[in-house]
Every structure is written in C-alpha cells, then in structure tokens.
mmCIF file with all atom_site columns, C-alpha atoms in Angstrom:
data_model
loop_
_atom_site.group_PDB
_atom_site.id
_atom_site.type_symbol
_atom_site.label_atom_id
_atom_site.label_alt_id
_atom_site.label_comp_id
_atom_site.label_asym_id
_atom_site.label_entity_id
_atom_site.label_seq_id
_atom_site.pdbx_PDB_ins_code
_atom_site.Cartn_x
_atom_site.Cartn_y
_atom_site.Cartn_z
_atom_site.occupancy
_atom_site.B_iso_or_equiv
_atom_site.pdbx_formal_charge
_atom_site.auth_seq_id
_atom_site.auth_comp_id
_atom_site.auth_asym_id
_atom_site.auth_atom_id
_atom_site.pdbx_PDB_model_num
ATOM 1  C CA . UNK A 1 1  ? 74.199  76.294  23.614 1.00 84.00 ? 1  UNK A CA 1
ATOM 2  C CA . UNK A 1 2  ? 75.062  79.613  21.773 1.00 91.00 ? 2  UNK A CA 1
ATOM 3  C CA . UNK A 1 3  ? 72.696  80.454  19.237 1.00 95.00 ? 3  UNK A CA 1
ATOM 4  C CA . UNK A 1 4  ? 75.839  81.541  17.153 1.00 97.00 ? 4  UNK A CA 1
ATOM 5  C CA . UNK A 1 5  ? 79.288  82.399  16.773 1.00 97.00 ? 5  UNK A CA 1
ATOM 6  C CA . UNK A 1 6  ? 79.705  86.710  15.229 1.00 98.00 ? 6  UNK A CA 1
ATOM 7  C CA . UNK A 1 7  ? 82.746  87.890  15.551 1.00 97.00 ? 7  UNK A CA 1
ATOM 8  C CA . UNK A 1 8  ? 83.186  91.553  16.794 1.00 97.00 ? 8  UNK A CA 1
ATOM 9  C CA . UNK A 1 9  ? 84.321  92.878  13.731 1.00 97.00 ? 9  UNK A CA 1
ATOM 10 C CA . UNK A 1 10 ? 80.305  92.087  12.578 1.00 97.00 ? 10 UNK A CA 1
ATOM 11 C CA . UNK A 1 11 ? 78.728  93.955  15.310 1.00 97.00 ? 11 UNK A CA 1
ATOM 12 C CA . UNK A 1 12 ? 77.890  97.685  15.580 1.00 97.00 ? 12 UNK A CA 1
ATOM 13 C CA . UNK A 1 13 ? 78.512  99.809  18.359 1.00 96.00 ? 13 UNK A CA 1
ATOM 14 C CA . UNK A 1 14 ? 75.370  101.173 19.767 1.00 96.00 ? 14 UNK A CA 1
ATOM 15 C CA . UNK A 1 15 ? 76.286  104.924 21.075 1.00 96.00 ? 15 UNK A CA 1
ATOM 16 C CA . UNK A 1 16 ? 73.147  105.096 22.856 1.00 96.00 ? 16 UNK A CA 1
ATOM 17 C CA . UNK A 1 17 ? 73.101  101.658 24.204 1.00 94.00 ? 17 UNK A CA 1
ATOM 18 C CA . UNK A 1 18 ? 76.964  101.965 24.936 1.00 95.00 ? 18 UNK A CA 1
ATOM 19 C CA . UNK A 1 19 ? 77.245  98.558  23.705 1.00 96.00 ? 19 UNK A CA 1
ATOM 20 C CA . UNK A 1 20 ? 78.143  96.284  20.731 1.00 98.00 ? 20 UNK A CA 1
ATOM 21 C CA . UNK A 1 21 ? 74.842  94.871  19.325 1.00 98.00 ? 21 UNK A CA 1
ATOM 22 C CA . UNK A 1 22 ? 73.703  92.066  17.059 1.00 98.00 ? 22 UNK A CA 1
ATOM 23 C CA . UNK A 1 23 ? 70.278  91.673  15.099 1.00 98.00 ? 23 UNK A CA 1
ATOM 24 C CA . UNK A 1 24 ? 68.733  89.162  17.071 1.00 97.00 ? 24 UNK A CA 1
ATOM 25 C CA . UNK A 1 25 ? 66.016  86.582  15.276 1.00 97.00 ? 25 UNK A CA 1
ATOM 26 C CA . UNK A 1 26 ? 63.130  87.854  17.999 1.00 97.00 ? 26 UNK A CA 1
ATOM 27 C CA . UNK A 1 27 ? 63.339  91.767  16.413 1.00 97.00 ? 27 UNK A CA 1
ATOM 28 C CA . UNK A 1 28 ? 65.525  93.030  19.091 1.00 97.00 ? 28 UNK A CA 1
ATOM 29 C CA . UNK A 1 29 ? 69.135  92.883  19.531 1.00 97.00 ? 29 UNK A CA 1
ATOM 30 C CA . UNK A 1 30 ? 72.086  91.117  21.157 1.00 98.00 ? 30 UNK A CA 1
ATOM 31 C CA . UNK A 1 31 ? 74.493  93.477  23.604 1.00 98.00 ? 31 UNK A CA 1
ATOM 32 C CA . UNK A 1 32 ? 77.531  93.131  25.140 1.00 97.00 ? 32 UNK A CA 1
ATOM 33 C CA . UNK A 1 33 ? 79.445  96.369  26.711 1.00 96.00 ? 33 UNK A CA 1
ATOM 34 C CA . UNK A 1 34 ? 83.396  97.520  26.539 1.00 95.00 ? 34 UNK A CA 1
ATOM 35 C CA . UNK A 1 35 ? 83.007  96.449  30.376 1.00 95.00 ? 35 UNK A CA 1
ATOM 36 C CA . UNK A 1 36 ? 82.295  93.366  29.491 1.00 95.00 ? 36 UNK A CA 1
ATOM 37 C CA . UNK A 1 37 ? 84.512  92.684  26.646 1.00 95.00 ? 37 UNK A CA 1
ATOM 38 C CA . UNK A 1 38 ? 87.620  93.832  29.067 1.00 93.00 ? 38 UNK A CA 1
ATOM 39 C CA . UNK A 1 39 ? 86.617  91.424  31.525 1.00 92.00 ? 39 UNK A CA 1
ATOM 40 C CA . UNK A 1 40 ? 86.676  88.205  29.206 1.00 93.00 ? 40 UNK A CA 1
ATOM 41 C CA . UNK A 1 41 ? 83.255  87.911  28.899 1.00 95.00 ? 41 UNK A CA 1
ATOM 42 C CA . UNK A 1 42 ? 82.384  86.652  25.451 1.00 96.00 ? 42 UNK A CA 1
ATOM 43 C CA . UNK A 1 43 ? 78.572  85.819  25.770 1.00 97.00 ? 43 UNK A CA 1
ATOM 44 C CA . UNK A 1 44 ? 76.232  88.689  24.019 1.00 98.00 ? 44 UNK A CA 1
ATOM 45 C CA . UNK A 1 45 ? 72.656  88.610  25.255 1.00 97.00 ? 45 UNK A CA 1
ATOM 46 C CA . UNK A 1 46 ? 69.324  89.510  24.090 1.00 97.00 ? 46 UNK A CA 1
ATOM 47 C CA . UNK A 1 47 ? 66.907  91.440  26.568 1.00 96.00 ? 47 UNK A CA 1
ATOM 48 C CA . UNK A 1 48 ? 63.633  90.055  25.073 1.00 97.00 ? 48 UNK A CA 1
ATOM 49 C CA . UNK A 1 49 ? 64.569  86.268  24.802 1.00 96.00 ? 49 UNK A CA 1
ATOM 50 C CA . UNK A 1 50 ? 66.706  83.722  25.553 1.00 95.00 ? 50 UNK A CA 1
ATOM 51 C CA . UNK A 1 51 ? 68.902  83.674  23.087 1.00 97.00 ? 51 UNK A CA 1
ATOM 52 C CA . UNK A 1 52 ? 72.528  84.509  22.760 1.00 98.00 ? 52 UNK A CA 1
ATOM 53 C CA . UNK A 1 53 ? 75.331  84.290  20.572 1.00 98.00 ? 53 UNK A CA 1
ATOM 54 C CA . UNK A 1 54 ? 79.427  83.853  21.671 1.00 97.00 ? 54 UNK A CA 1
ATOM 55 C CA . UNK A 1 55 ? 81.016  87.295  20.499 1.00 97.00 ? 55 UNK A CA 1
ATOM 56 C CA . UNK A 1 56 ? 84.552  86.106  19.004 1.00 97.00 ? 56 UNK A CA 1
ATOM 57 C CA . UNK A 1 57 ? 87.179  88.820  19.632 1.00 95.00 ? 57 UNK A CA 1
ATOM 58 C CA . UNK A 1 58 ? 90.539  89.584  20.605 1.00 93.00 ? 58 UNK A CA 1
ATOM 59 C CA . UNK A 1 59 ? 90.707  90.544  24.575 1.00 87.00 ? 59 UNK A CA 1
ATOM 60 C CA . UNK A 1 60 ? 93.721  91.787  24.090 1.00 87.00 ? 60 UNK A CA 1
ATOM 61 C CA . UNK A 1 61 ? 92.098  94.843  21.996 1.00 87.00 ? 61 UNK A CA 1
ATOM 62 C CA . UNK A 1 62 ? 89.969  96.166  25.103 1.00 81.00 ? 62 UNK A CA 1
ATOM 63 C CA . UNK A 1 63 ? 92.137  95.445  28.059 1.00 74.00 ? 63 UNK A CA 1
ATOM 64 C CA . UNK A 1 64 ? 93.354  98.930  29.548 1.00 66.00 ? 64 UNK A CA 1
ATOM 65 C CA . UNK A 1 65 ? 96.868  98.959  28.235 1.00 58.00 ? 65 UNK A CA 1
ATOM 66 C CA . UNK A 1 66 ? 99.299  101.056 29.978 1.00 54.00 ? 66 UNK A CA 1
ATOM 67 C CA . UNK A 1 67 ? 102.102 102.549 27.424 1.00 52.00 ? 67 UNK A CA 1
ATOM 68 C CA . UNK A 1 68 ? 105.648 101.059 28.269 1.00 53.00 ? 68 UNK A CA 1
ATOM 69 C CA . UNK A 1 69 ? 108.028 103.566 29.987 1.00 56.00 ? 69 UNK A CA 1
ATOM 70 C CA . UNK A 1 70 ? 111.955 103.504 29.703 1.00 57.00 ? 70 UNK A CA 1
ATOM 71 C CA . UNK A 1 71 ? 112.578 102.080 32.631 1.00 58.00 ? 71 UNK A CA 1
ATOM 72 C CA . UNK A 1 72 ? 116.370 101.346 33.558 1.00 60.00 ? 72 UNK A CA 1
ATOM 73 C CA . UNK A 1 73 ? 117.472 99.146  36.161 1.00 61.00 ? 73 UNK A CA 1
ATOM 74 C CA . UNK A 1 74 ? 118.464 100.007 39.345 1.00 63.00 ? 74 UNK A CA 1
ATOM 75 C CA . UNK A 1 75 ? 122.465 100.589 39.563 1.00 66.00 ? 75 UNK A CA 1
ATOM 76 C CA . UNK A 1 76 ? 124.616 98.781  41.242 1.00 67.00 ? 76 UNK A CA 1
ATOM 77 C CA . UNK A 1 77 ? 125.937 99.497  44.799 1.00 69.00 ? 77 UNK A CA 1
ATOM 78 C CA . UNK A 1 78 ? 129.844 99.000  45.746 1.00 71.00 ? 78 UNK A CA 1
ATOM 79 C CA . UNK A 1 79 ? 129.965 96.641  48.124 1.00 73.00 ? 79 UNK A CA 1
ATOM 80 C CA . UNK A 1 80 ? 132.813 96.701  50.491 1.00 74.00 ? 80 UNK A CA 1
ATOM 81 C CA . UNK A 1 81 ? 134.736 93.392  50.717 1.00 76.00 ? 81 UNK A CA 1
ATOM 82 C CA . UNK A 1 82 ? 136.762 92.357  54.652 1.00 67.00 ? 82 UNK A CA 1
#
C-alpha cells in the first residue's frame, strides 16, 4: 500500500537527480523520472526504504506529442465506367 497520494504539481524537479522528488519520512527523498512519468508509471520510490507514494498526474502532459500537420486527403481518381 502507497504510503501516500502527492500530486505532481507538489513535487520538485531535481536537476541533478533528473527526477521529480518528494521529502520522504526516512530523510531522503522519493523519485520518479520524465521516463517514467511518459510511460504511465505513477509509483515514486525512495532509495533508502521501502516506502513509496502514488504520484497523481496527468500522462497526457509528458507523452511526446507530435504537433498536428494540415494534412488533406488524398484526391479522388476518375474512374472509367464500361
């Protein structure tokens, strides 16, 4: 069972770490990378203990979007009737 529920918007990024990272009650701190996040992972752990806490986010804010192009269908072709 998760220790607790912290949404994203409550963790700090961690430039050095490359992760977002949450005090943890044993002095050290929960992690969880972009990586992660992108994948659907949602579980933050600690590296000293065994705790860990269920990072609430929205996936939808770290998965690789690629920007919509104006794409136009292809035309028609005649087709010849007997």
């Amino acid at each position: 069972m998760s220790y607790d529920d912290v949404e994203i918007e409550d963790m700090e990024w961690n430039e050095e770490l490359k992760s977002y990272t949450y005090p943890c009650p044993c002095g050290d701190l929960f992690q969880i990378t972009k990586e992660e996040l992108k994948i659907g992972e949602e579980i933050a752990r600690c590296p000293s203990c065994s705790l860990y806490i269920t990072v609430i986010y929205n996936m939808e804010d770290f998965t690789d979007q690629k920007p919509k192009t104006n794409v136009e269908p292809p035309k028609q072709q005649p087709v010849a009737v007997a």
